[in-house]
Amino acid sequence: MYDFDWSSIPGALPFLWEGMKISLEITVSAVIFGVVWGTLLAMMRLAPVKPLAWFAAGYVNLFRSIPLVMVLLWFFLIVPQLLRSFFNLDPNTDVRLTSAMIGFALFESAYYSEIIRAGIQSVPKGQVAAASALGMTYAQAMRLVVLPQAFRNMVPLLLTQAIVLFQDTSLVYMSALADFFGAAYKVGDRDGRLVELLLFAGAVYFFICFAASQLVRRYQKKLNAHVAH
Amino acid sequence: MNYQWNWGIFLSPAASGDSTYLGWMLSGLQTTVLLSLSAWLIALALGSLMGVLRTVPNKWLSGLASAYVEIFRNIPLLVQLFIWYFVLPELLPASLGDAFKQKLDPVTQQFVSAMVCLGFFTSARVCEQVRSGINSLPRGQKNAGLALGFTLPQTYRHVLLPMAFRLVVPPLTSEFLNIFKNSAVCSTIGLLELAAQGRQLVDYTAQPYESFIAVTLLYVLINVVVMTLMRHLENKTRVPGYLGGK
Amino acid sequence: MISIDNVSKHYGSFQVLTDCTTQVKKGEVIVVCGPSGSGKSTLIKCVNGLEPFQSGSIIVDGISVGDPKTKLSKLRSRVGMVFQHFELFPHMSITDNLSIAQEKVLGRNRDEARAKGLKLLERVGLKAHAEKFPGQLSGGQQQRVAIARALCMDPICMLFDEPTSALDPEMINEVLDVMVELAQEGMTMMCVTHEMGFARKVANRVIFMDKGQIVEDDSKDAFFGAPRSERARQFLAKILQH
C-alpha cells in the first residue's frame, strides 16, 4: 500500500496561495471582459445590420468549435512573439500572464455571448414594442428595458460559467505559469510527493467549486421564488 | 514582420524519418478521434446509468448518483487527468499498479488514462442531461406504464428512456462536441493527439502559423462533421406529431 | 370487487385522505366527484397502488393493495386505468401502444397482441389510425385509444381519472359514448369525473368527496334528488349552472 506523507504541504501554503491569486486574477479578469465583450457580441448578433451579425456569429462559432487548449497554445506560443515585435518589448519581458488573461477572455466571451443572447431573446418581444411606443430608441430600449430583465435571469448561468472558467484556469499549467494547480504540481514534483499534492489540489478545487455552485443554486431558488409571487 | 510562409512543410519528411509532417497531423487526428469515441461510449453507458439512478424513488441510490455528479463536475478536468494518470496507479494494490506501469507501454498507459478520465468526466454531464430528460416527461407517463402492469425497470426501459433519449439528443450533441475539444487536454500527459502534434510541429519546423492553422481547422472540421451526424440522428429519432415532428 | 376500508393518507403534515370507506361490487359503476383538491384522484390512484397510503386497507379481487408482499405489477395488469392526459406513449405507433404491455407483461405473442389491439381499436372506432402516432390524433381520439389500451389487458375492472377534463368540449361526447357502452356491457367501473350527465345515465352510485373525506356515498337518485350535505348541494348548484 502507498505511504502517504502530507508534510510538504504546510510549508508550501504561502507559495500555493500565490498561485491561487493568479488563478483568481485570471478568472475575474476573464469574467469581466467576457461579460462585456460577450454582451456586445450578443447585441451585434441580434442587430439588424447583417455584417455585424455575421462577424459575431463567425467569432462565436469559431471559438466554440476549437478546444481551449488550442486557444491557449496560440496565446502562449505565438501571441507573445507578436506582442514583442509589435511593441518592441525587451525579449525577456514576461507577458505570459497578460496573454493568458487575454486568451481566456477572448475564449470565454464566445460562451458568455451565447448565454446573454439566450437571455435577451427570453425577454418578450412586446417589451421592445412597449419601449418604442414610449418613444425610446433601440439602444435605449436595450439598455433600459431589455438588458436589465435579461441579466436578472442570466445571473445564475453566468455564475455557473464563471465556476467552469475557474476550473479551466488550471490549463495555464501548460505555460509553466504558476497558478494554483501549477504551484501544486511544482511542489509535488520538487518533493517527490506528486500523489499528495495532486489529491490536495483536487480537494481544494472541489471544495471551492462545490461551495460556489451550492450558493448559485440557492440564489437560483430565491430568484425562482421571487418570480413565482 | 517578415514571416516566411511555407505550406509545403506538411509534405516534407518529418524528423522521425518514417513519415511526413502531414503524417504526424493525421496520426494526431486519428488518436483524437479514437480517444474521443471510446471515451464517449464510457460516458454514455455510465451517464445513462447514473441519470436513471438520480430519478429513482430510492434515496440512497439517487444520493449516490448525485454525489458522483458533484465530484466529477467540481474538479478541473486537468486535475482529474493527472489523478488518473499519476495518482491512481500508486494507490492500486501493488501488483495491479506495477502491472499498469511496467507491462503496458507508455503510449497505452497514456491512452487508457485519458480515455477513462474523459469518459468519467463526461458521464457526469451526460447523467445530468439524461436526468433532466426523464424529469421533463409528464409524470403521468410513469404512472401509465405502472398502471399497465409494467415493473419499474420495465417502465424505464419501454416508456421513459426511449422518449427521454429522444429529448436529450440536442444537449448530448453539445456534450459529444465537448469530448473532442476536451480531449486536447490529454496532450498534457504526453499523449500525441492532434493538439500535441501541432505543438510538436512548431518545435521541429519553426513554422508555427501553418501548424496551428492546420490544427485549428481540423478541430473545426471535426465539429462540422459531428454536428451534421447528430442532426441526422435527431431527424431520424423524431417522433411524429410530437415536439416539432412531422 | 373493490373494498376500501378506512384509508388515510398524508404528505408530511398535510392530510390528503381521511378514513375513506366504500365498496364497489362486480358490475357496478361508481362516479366519484367533488371540488378540485378534494382527494378524489388520489383515492382512485390508491386502488391500484400508484399512490401509497399510510393506514387502512384496500382489497381488489381478494388481493390487499397495501400489503408489501403483494406484487403490485401483477395486480395492476388486471386493473385498467385511464388518465386525464391520456398518457399514450408518444414514441410508439398506436398499434404498438396497444400491444406493448400485452407482450411484455402478459407474455402474449406479437400476432395475438396485435390482433387483440386491432379488435379493440375497431370497437372505439379508430381502426383506420392504427399506424399513426399519438401526436397525430386529436385529444378525443387519443383518449379512446387509451381506453382500448386498457381493455387489451382484459381488466377485471376499470379506473377512470378525469378522462374528459383535458378535452375540448366538442370531443367529450365521443369519449363518454365509449364509456357508457362499456358500463352497459357490465364492466366494473370507478370514474372520477364531473360529467353529471354520464353519472345520471349509467352510475349505480355517486360518491362525493371534500377535503379528503367521503361526504356522500349514495344511489344516484338519492344524490341528485336530495343531497344530504350542504357542501354537496353547493357543488351541484355550481356544476349545474353551466
XYZ file of C-alpha atoms in Angstrom, chain A residues 2-126:
125
model
C 1.098 3.563 -0.697
C 2.607 5.504 2.222
C 1.099 8.938 2.334
C 3.267 11.814 3.507
C 1.489 15.142 3.619
C 4.344 17.002 5.343
C 5.382 19.068 2.341
C 2.007 20.838 2.139
C 2.031 23.116 5.240
C 5.329 24.760 4.323
C 4.199 25.235 0.727
C 0.948 27.002 1.610
C 2.216 30.575 1.020
C 3.504 29.519 -2.419
C 0.206 27.778 -3.193
C -1.693 30.883 -2.086
C 0.360 32.984 -4.535
C -0.738 30.507 -7.204
C -4.372 30.754 -6.136
C -4.162 34.528 -6.512
C -3.049 34.111 -10.110
C -5.910 31.671 -10.784
C -8.417 34.110 -9.308
C -6.902 37.071 -11.147
C -7.308 35.284 -14.484
C -10.828 34.194 -13.575
C -12.025 37.629 -12.526
C -10.479 39.470 -15.455
C -11.863 36.928 -17.926
C -15.339 37.109 -16.383
C -15.447 40.903 -16.524
C -14.036 41.145 -20.022
C -16.059 38.120 -21.160
C -19.361 39.589 -19.985
C -18.687 42.998 -21.558
C -17.389 41.679 -24.886
C -19.979 38.858 -24.779
C -22.807 41.373 -24.385
C -21.516 43.382 -27.336
C -21.231 40.214 -29.424
C -24.757 39.157 -28.469
C -26.169 42.552 -29.407
C -24.267 42.511 -32.688
C -25.614 39.093 -33.427
C -29.185 40.227 -32.852
C -28.687 43.554 -34.605
C -30.412 44.228 -37.911
C -27.065 45.120 -39.558
C -26.066 41.960 -41.447
C -22.236 42.286 -41.479
C -22.195 42.830 -37.707
C -24.373 39.763 -37.174
C -22.110 37.708 -39.441
C -18.992 38.829 -37.679
C -20.426 37.961 -34.262
C -21.745 34.584 -35.442
C -18.382 33.736 -37.029
C -16.467 34.741 -33.916
C -18.690 32.787 -31.558
C -18.822 29.678 -33.708
C -15.071 29.642 -34.295
C -14.206 29.932 -30.614
C -16.848 27.414 -29.622
C -15.579 24.819 -32.040
C -11.914 24.789 -31.017
C -10.521 23.458 -27.746
C -9.487 25.913 -25.055
C -6.098 24.159 -25.068
C -5.646 25.161 -28.701
C -6.564 28.783 -27.993
C -4.133 28.848 -25.106
C -1.368 27.375 -27.255
C -1.884 30.223 -29.711
C -1.668 32.670 -26.855
C 1.342 31.093 -25.181
C 3.453 30.268 -28.210
C 2.539 32.747 -30.907
C 0.879 35.832 -29.492
C 3.748 36.752 -27.095
C 6.167 36.978 -30.034
C 3.686 39.122 -31.920
C 3.291 41.398 -28.921
C 7.024 41.718 -28.533
C 7.655 42.563 -32.155
C 4.672 44.919 -32.235
C 5.545 46.909 -29.139
C 9.319 46.442 -29.392
C 9.418 44.910 -25.944
C 12.531 43.508 -24.394
C 12.570 39.768 -25.346
C 12.801 38.935 -21.655
C 9.611 40.747 -20.604
C 7.216 38.199 -19.092
C 3.962 38.582 -20.997
C 2.662 35.132 -20.075
C 0.123 36.332 -17.504
C -1.169 39.043 -19.830
C -1.529 36.689 -22.758
C -3.191 34.071 -20.562
C -5.720 36.679 -19.430
C -6.397 37.819 -22.975
C -6.673 34.247 -24.230
C -9.197 33.255 -21.572
C -11.177 36.461 -22.003
C -11.498 36.115 -25.775
C -12.397 32.430 -25.481
C -14.913 32.799 -22.685
C -16.648 35.772 -24.274
C -17.894 33.412 -27.000
C -19.631 31.295 -24.349
C -20.882 34.318 -22.428
C -22.272 35.776 -25.616
C -24.438 32.681 -26.152
C -25.800 32.838 -22.602
C -26.547 36.542 -22.978
C -28.134 36.118 -26.385
C -30.497 33.469 -24.980
C -31.242 35.823 -22.073
C -32.077 38.723 -24.366
C -34.270 36.507 -26.513
C -36.132 35.296 -23.442
C -37.454 38.799 -22.817
C -40.859 39.016 -24.537
C -40.860 40.967 -27.826
C -43.714 43.087 -26.521
